[in-house]
Coordinates of C-alpha atoms in Angstrom, one line a residue:
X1 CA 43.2 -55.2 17.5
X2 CA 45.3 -58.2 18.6
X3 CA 47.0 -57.1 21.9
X4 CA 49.4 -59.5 21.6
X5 CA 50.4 -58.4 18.6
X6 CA 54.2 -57.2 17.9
X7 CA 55.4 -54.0 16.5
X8 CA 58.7 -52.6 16.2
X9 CA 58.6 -49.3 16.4
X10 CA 61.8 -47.9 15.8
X11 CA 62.3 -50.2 12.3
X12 CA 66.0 -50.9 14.3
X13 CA 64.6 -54.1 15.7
X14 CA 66.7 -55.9 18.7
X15 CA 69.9 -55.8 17.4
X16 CA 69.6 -51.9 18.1
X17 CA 68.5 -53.2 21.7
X18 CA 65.2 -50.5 20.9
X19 CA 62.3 -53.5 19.9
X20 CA 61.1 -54.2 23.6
X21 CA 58.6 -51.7 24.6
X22 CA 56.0 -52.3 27.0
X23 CA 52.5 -54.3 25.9
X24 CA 49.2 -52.3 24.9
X25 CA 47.2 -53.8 27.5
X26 CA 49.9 -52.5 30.0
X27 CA 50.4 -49.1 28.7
X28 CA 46.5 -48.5 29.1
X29 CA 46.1 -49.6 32.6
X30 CA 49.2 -47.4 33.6
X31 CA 47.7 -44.5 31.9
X32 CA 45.9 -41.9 34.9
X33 CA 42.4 -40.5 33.6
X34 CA 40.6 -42.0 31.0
X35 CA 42.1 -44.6 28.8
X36 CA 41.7 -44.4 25.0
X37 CA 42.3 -47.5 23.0
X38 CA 45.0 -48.2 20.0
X39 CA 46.3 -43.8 21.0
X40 CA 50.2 -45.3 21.4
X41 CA 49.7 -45.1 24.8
X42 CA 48.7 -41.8 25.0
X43 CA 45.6 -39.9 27.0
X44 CA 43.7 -37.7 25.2
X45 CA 43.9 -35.0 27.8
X46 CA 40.0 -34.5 28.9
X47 CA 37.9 -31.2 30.3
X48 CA 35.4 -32.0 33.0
X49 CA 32.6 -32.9 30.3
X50 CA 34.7 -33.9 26.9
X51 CA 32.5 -35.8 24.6
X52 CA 33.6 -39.1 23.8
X53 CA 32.9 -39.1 20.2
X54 CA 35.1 -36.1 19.9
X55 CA 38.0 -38.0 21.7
X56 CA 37.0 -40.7 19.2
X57 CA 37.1 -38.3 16.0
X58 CA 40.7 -36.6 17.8
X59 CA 42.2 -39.9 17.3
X60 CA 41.0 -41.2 14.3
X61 CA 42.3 -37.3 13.0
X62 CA 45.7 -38.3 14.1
X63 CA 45.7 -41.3 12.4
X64 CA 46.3 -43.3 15.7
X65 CA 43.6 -45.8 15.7
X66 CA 45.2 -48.5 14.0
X67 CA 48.7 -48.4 16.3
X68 CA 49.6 -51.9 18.0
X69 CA 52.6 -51.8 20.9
X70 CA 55.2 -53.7 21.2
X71 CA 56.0 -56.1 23.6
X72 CA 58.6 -56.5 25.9
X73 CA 60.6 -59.8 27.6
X74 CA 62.1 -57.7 30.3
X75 CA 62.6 -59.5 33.4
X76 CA 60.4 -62.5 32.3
X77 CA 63.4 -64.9 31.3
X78 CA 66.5 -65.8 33.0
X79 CA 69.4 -64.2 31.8
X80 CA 71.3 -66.2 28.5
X81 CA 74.8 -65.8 27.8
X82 CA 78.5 -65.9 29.7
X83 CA 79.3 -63.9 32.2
X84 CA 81.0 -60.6 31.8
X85 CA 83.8 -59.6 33.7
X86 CA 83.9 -55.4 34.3
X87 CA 85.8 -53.0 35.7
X88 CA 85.1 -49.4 36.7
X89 CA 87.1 -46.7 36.0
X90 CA 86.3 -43.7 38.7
X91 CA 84.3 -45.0 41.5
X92 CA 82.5 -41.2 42.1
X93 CA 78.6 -41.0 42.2
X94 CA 77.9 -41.4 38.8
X95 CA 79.8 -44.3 39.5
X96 CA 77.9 -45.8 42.4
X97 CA 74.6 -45.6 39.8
X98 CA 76.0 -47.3 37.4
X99 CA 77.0 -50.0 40.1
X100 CA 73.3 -50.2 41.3
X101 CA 72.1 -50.2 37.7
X102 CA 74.2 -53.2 37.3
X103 CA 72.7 -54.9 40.4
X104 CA 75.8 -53.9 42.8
X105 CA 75.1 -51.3 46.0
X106 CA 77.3 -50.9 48.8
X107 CA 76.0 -52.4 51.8
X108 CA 75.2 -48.6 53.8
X109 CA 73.1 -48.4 50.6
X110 CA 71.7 -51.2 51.1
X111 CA 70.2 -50.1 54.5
X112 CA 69.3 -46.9 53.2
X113 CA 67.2 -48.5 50.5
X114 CA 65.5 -50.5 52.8
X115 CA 64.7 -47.5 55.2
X116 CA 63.2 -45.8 51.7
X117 CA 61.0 -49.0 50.8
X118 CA 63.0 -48.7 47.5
X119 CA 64.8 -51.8 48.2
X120 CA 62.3 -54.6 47.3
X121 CA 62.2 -52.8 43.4
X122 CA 65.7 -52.9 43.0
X123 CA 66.1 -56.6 44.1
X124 CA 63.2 -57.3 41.4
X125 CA 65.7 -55.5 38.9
X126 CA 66.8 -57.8 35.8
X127 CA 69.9 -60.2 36.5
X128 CA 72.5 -58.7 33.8
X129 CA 74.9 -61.8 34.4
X130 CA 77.8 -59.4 35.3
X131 CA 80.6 -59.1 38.0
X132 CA 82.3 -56.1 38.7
X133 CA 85.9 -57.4 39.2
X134 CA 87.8 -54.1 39.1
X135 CA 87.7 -50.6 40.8
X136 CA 90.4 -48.1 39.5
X137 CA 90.0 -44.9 41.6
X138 CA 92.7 -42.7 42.3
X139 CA 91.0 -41.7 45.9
X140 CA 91.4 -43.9 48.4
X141 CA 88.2 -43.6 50.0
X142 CA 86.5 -44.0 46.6
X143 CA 88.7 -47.2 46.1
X144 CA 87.4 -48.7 49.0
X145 CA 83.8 -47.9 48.3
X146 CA 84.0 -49.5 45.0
X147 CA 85.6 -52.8 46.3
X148 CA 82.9 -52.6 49.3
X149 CA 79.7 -52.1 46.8
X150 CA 81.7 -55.2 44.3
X151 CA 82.1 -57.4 46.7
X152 CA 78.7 -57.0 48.4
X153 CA 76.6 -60.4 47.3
X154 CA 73.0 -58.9 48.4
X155 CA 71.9 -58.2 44.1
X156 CA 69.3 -59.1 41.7
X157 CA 70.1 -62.6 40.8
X158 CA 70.7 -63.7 44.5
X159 CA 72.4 -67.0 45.2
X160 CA 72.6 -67.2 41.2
X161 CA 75.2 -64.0 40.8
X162 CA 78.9 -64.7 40.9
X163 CA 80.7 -64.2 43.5
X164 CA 84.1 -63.6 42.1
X165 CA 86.9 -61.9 44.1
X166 CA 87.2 -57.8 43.4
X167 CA 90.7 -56.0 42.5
X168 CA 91.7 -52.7 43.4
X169 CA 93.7 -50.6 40.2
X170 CA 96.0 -47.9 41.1
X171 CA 95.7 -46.9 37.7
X172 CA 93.8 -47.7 34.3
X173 CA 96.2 -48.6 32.4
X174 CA 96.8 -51.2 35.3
X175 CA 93.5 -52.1 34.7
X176 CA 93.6 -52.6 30.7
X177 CA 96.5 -54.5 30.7
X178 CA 94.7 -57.5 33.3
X179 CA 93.1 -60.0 30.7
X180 CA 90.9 -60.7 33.5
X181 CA 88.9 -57.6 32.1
X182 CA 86.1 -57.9 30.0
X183 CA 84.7 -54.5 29.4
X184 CA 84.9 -51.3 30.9
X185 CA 82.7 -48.1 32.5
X186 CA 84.2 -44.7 32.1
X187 CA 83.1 -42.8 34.8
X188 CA 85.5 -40.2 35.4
X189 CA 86.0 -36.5 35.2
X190 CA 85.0 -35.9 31.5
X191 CA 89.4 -34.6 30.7
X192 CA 89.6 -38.4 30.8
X193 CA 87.0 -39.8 28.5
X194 CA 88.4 -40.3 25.4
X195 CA 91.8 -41.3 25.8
X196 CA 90.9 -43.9 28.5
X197 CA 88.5 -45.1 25.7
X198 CA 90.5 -44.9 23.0
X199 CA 93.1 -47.2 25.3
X200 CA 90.3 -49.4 26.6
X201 CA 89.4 -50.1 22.5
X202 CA 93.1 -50.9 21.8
X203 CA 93.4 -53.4 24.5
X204 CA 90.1 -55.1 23.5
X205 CA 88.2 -54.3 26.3
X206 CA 84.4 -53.3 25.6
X207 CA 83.5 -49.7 26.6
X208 CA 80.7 -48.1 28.1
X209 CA 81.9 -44.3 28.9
X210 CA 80.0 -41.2 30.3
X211 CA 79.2 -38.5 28.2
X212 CA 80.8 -36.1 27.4
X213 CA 83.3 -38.2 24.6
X214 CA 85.5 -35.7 24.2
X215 CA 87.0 -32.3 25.2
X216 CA 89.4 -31.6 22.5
X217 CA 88.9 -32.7 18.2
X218 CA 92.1 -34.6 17.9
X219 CA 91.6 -36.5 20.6
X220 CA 88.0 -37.6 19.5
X221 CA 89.2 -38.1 15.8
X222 CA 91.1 -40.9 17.5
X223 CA 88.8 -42.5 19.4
X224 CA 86.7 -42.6 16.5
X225 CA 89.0 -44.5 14.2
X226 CA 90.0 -46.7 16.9
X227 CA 86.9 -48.2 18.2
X228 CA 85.7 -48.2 14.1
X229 CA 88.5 -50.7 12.9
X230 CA 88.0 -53.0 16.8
X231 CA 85.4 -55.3 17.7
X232 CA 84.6 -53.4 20.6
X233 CA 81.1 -52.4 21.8
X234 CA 81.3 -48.6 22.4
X235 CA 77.8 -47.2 24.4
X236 CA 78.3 -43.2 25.3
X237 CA 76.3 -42.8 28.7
X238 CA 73.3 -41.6 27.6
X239 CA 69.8 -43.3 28.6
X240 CA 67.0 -41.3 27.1
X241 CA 66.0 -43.4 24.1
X242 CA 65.8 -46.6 26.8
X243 CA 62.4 -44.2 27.9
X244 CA 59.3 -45.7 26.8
X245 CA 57.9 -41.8 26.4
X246 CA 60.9 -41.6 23.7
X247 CA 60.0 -44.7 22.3
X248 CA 56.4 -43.3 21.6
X249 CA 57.5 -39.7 20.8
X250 CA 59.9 -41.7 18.1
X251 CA 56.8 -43.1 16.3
X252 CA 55.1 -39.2 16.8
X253 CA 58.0 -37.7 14.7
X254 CA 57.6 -40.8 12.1
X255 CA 53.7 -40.5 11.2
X256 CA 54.8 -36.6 11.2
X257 CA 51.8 -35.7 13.1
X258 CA 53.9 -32.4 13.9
X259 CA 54.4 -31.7 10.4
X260 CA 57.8 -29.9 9.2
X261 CA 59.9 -29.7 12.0
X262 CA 62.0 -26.4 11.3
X263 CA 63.2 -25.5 15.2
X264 CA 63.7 -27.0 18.2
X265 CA 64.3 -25.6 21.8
X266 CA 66.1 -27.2 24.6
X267 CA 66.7 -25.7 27.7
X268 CA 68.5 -26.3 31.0
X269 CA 67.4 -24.7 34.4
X270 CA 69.0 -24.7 37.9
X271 CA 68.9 -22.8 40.9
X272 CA 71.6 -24.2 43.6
X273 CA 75.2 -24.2 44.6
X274 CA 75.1 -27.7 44.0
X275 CA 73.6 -27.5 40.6
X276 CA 76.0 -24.6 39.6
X277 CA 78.9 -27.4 40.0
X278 CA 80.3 -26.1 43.8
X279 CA 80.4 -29.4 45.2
X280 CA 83.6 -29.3 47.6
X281 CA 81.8 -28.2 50.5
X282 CA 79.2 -30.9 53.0
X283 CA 76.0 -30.2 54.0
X284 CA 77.2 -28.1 56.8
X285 CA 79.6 -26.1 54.7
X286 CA 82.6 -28.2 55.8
X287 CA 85.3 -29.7 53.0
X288 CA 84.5 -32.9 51.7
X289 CA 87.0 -35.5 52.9
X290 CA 90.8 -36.3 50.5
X291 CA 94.0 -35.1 50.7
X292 CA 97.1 -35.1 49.1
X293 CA 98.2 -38.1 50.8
X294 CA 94.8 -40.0 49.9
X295 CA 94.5 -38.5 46.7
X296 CA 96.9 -39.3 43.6
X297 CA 96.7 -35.8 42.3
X298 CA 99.2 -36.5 39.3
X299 CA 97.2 -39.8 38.0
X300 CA 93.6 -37.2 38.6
X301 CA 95.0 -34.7 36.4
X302 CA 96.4 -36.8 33.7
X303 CA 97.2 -34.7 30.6
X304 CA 95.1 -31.5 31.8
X305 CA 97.6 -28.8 33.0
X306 CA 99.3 -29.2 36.4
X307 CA 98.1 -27.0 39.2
X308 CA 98.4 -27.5 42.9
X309 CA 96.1 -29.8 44.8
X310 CA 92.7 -28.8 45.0
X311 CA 90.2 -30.0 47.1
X312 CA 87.5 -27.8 45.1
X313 CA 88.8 -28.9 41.4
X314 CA 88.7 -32.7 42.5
X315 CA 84.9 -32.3 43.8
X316 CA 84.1 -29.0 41.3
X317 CA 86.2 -30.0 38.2
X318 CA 83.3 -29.4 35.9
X319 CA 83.8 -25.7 36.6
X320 CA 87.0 -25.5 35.1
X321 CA 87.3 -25.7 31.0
X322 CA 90.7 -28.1 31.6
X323 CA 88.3 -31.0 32.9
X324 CA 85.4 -30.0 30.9
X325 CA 83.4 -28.1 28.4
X326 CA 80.9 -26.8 31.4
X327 CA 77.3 -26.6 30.6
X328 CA 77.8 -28.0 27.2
X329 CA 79.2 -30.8 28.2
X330 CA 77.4 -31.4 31.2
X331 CA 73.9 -31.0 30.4
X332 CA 73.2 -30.0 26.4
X333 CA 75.0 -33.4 26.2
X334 CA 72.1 -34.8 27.1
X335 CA 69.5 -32.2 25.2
X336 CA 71.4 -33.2 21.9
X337 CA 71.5 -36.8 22.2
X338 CA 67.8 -36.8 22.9
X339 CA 66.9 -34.7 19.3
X340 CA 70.0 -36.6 17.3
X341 CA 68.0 -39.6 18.6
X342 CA 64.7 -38.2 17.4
X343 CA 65.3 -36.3 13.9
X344 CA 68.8 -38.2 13.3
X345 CA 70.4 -34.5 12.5
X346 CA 73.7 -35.7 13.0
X347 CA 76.4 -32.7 13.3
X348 CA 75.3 -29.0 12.0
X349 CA 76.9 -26.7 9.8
X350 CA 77.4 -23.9 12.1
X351 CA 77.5 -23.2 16.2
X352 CA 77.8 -19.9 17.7
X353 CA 77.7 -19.7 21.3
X354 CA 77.4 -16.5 23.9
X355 CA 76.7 -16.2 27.5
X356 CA 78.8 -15.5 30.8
X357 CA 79.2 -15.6 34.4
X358 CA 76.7 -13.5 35.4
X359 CA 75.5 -15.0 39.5
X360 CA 78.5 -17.5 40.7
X361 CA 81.4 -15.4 41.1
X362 CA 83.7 -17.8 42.1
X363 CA 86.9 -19.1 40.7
X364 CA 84.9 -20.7 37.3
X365 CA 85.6 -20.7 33.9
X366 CA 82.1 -21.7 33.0
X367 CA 79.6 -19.5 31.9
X368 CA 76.3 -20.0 34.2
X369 CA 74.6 -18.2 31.1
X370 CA 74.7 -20.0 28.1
X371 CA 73.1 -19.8 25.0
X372 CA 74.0 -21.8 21.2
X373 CA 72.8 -21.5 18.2
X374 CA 73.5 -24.1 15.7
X375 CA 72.2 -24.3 12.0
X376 CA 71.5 -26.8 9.9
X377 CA 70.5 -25.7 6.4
X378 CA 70.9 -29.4 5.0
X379 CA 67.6 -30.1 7.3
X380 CA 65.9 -26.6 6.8
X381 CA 66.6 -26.2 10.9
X382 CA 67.7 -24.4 13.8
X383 CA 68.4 -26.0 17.2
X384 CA 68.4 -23.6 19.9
X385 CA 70.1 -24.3 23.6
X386 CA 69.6 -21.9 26.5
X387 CA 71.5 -22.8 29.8
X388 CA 71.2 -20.5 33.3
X389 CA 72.1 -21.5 36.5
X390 CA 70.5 -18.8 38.3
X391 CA 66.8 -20.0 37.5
X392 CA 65.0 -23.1 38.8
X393 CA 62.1 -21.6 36.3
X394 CA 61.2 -25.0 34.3
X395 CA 61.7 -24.4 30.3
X396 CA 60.3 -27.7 28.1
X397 CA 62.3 -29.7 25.2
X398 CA 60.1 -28.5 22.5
X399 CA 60.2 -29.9 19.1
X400 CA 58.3 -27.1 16.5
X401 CA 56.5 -28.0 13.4
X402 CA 54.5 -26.2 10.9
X403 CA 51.4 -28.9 12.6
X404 CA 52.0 -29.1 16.2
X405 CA 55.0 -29.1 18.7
X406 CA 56.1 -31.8 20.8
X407 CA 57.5 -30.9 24.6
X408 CA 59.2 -34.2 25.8
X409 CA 60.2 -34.8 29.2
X410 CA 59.1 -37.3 31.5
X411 CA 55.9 -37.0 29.7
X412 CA 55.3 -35.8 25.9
X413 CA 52.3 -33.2 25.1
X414 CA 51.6 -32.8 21.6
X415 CA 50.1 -29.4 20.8
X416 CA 48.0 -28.4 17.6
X417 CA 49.1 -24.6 15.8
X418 CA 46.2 -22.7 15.6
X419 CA 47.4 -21.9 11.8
X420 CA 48.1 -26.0 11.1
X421 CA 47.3 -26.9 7.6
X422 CA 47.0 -30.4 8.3
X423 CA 44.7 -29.6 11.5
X424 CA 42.6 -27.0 9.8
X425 CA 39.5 -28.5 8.9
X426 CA 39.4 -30.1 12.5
X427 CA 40.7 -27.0 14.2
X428 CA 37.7 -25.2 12.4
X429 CA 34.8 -28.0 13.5
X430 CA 36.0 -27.7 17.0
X431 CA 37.6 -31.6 17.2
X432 CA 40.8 -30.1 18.1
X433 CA 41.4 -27.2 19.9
X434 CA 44.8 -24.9 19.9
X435 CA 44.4 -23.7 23.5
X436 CA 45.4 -27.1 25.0
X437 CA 47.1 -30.1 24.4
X438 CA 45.7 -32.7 22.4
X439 CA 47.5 -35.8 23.2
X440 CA 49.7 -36.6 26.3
X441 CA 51.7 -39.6 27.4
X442 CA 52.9 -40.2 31.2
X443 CA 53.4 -43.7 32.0
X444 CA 55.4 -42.2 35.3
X445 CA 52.3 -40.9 36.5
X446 CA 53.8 -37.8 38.0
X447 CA 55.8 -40.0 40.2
X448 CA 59.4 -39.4 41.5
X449 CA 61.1 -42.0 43.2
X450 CA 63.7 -41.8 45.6
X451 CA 64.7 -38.6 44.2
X452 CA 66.5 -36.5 46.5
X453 CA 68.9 -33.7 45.4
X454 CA 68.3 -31.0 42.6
X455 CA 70.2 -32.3 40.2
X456 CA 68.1 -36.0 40.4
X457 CA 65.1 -33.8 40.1
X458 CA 66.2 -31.9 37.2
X459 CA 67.4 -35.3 35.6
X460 CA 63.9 -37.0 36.0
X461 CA 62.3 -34.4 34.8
X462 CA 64.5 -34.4 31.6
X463 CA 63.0 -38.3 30.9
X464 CA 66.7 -39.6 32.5
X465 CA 66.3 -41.5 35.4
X466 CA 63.1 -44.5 35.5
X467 CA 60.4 -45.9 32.6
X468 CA 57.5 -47.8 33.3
X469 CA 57.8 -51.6 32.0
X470 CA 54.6 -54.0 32.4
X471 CA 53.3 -51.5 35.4
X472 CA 56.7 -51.2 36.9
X473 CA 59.2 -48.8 37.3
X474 CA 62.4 -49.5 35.8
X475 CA 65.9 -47.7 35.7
X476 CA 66.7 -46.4 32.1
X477 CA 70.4 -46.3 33.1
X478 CA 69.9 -50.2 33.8
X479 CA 68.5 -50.7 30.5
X480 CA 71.1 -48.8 28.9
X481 CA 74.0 -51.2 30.8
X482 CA 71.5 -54.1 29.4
X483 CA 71.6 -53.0 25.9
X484 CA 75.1 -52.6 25.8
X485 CA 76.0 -55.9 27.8
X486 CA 73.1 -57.0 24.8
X487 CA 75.3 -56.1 21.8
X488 CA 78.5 -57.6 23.8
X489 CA 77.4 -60.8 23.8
X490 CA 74.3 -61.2 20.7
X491 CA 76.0 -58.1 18.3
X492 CA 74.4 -55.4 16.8
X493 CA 74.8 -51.8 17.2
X494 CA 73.7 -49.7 20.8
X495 CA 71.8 -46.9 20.3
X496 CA 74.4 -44.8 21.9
X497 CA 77.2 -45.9 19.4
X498 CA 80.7 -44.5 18.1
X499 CA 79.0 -43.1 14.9
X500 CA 76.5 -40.8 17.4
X501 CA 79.7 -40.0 20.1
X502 CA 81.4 -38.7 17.5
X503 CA 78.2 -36.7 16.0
X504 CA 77.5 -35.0 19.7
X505 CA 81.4 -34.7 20.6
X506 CA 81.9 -32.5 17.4
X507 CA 78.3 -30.8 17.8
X508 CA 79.8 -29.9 21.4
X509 CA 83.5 -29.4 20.6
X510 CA 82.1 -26.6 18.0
X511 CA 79.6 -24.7 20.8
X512 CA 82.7 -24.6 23.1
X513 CA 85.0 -23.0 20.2
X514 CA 82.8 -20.9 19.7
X515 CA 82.4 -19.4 23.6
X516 CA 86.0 -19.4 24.0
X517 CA 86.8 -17.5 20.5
X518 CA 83.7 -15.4 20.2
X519 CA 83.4 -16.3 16.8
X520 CA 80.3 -18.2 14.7
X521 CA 82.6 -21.5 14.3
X522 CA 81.9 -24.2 11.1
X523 CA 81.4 -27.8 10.4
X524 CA 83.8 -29.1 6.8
X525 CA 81.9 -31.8 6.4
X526 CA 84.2 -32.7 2.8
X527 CA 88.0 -32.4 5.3
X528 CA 85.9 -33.4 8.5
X529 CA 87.4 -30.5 10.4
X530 CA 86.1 -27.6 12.6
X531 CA 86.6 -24.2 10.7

């Protein structure tokens, strides 16, 4: 088997941004334990005295002897292409990721980085060929951040990056309107998301906007038909299928070596204040910093309601349903991009949603139980979502088949049923056995990076935070911005496109119907309306 070989795995090629994987000879050193050649990458997982010849008959069983990787340019070539001018819309923590991921940090970050030996790996990060020229943030402090982190010229690239001057926007509309503006991040509260969008598409600008797209079906309906008849680049903020686990767990689902898929699980589980969305408070139970007089309340709350400052709604918004869709827009977000991805479902014909506020009795609309069901007959399927906030119990992303399941996370473990048809004969010889896994990938090694609080945990574990590229770590959020940037200036289509917002803003849009009105809510797929 040719190692240098190419394969795209995805059949989207690099106009989807999806045909740079990592190479076969790479994958195989990074795996821990015993390496088995041409298994995608996998490890066959081993007991103390596994015969070799039954790993051998295991793979050539799967049909996975044959399988080539592909390879990948990243970081091996300077960066083509003009420069691209971007503003940010909300300079908040998602915010100052996205900034690094573009090859920006504020210079206290900076020192922190190089106190956590994390430095040296982000300076090796790809040069995207970007400036960040604009900071719109309707907190002061914020403001000042952003313009701080812009302006700062220690980045990947070095004495090649731009150093172009930074503006501060009191508003986005400020923003769109400067021609200066090439393209814009979204990272505000989510109230915001599609109507900034939706205005960012008419003015030309290219969008890259945090999930979720929408809160509200009319609202979304627009920014669909907008960004469909512009030239704009639309990427929704998620980063999973940048993973090279997802990349391999892609080519699992098409040689079907699960068999039919007919129910999927995905589950979210958290266990702190922080993690149940009360994020006013320090770590010494003192308000966060902002004010009235440093805070444009009016401009934060937009079209939402008006209600009197709040110190707790600015930090906590995702609490309250007039900012967001809670758990559902929060995290199942991601859980539904990553099996859209996957099984391409797209949006199903039924939700039906129940929980409640069973541990934080606070001042929350959110549930901190949740549980949706949603059907989808066309696809002989059920997708299942469970949500608790009480728990820090882990619960797997498990894809069910009639041949095996599939948990994907930072890893994927592949499972044989004991009553597989496919597996039978080698189920009955002994080759495979039902108690444990038969194939596993981990190119992260069990490795966690510089991650600190409960929610990066929970993300990481989830598959949402780094990949492993030619034996190094690599930010998927980065490669996500690279795609898009990709597609701005080459064309083509990002993975997280308008056609897959709008699939997982209605799919969302239908659970939180549902909560609110008790009721087993529809999908018209002839009108294209929620019933």
């Amino acid at each position: 088997m040719n190692a240098e070989k190419k394969n795209n795995l995805s059949g989207e090629g690099k106009a989807n941004g999806q045909g740079e994987g990592m190479p076969r000879r790479t994958v195989l050193k990074a795996l821990a334990g015993l390496p088995v050649a041409g298994v995608l990458g996998f490890e066959i997982l081993k007991k103390k005295n596994y015969d070799i010849n039954k790993r051998s008959s295991v793979v050539k069983e799967l049909g996975l002897d044959s399988i080539d990787f592909p390879m990948s340019d990243y970081g091996t070539k300077k960066h083509s292409g003009d420069l691209i001018r971007v503003g940010i819309i909300g300079f908040g923590t998602r915010a100052v990721q996205l900034a690094s991921a573009l090859g920006f940090k504020h210079p206290d970050e900076v020192k922190s980085s190089q106190q956590n030996n994390t430095l040296a790996a982000w300076l090796e990060q790809e040069y995207l060929n970007v400036a960040i020229t604009g900071i719109c943030d309707v907190f002061d402090m914020h403001a000042e951040k952003g313009l701080a982190t812009a302006a700062n010229e220690i980045r990947p690239g070095g004495k090649d990056a731009p150093k172009l001057p930074v503006k501060r926007y009191r508003t986005y509309r400020e923003m769109l309107d400067d021609k200066e503006i090439d393209a814009v991040i979204i990272a505000t509260p989510d109230h915001h998301h599609a109507r900034f969008a939706t205005e960012a598409a008419r003015a030309g600008k290219h969008v890259y906007c945090e999930k979720s797209p929408a809160l509200h079906e009319d609202e979304l309906n627009e920014l669909y038909a907008t960004v469909k008849s512009s030239n704009v680049v639309y990427q929704l903020g998620h980063q999973i299928t940048q993973s090279i686990v997802f990349q391999q767990a892609k080519e699992v689902i098409k040689r079907n070596l699960l068999g039919k898929i007919t129910l999927v699980e995905t589950t979210s589980n958290r266990n702190t204040a922080s993690g149940a969305w009360i994020r006013h408070l320090d770590a010494n139970g003192n308000l966060k910093p902002g004010s009235e007089d440093t805070i444009d309340w009016k401009e934060w709350l937009g079209t939402a309601p008006y209600v009197p400052f709040s110190i707790d709604r600015y930090y906590s918004w995702t609490k309250w349903f007039d900012y967001d869709h809670g758990m559902i827009g929060q995290l199942f977000t991601h859980e539904f991009d990553a099996v859209n991805q996957l099984l391409h479902i797209g949006i199903p014909k039924s939700a039906s949603s129940s929980g409640g506020i069973y541990y934080w009795k606070d001042n929350r609309d959110m549930p901190d139980s949740l549980h949706c069901v949603f059907e989808y007959p066309q696809h002989d399927l059920t997708l299942l979502y469970s949500g608790n906030l009480a728990s820090s119990r882990g619960r797997g992303r498990v894809f069910m088949g009639h041949d095996a399941s599939m948990e994907l996370g930072n890893n994927a473990i592949i499972t044989a049923d004991r009553n597989s048809t496919r597996y039978a004969d080698a189920i009955k010889s002994g080759i495979i056995e039902t108690g444990s896994p038969m194939i596993s990938f981990n190119p992260e090694a069990g490795q966690i990076d510089a991650v600190t609080s409960a929610s990066e945990k929970y993300y990481a574990s989830r598959g949402l935070t780094t990949t492993t590229i030619n034996g190094r770590r690599v930010d998927v959020t980065h490669l996500h911005l690279r795609e898009w940037l990709s597609c701005i200036r080459n064309g083509g289509t990002p993975s997280a496109n308008i056609e897959m917002a709008f699939q997982e803003g209605i799919t969302c849009i239908m659970a939180h119907k549902s909560y609110i009105e008790k009721r087993t809510v529809e999908w018209d797929e002839v009108n294209r309306k929620i019933v």
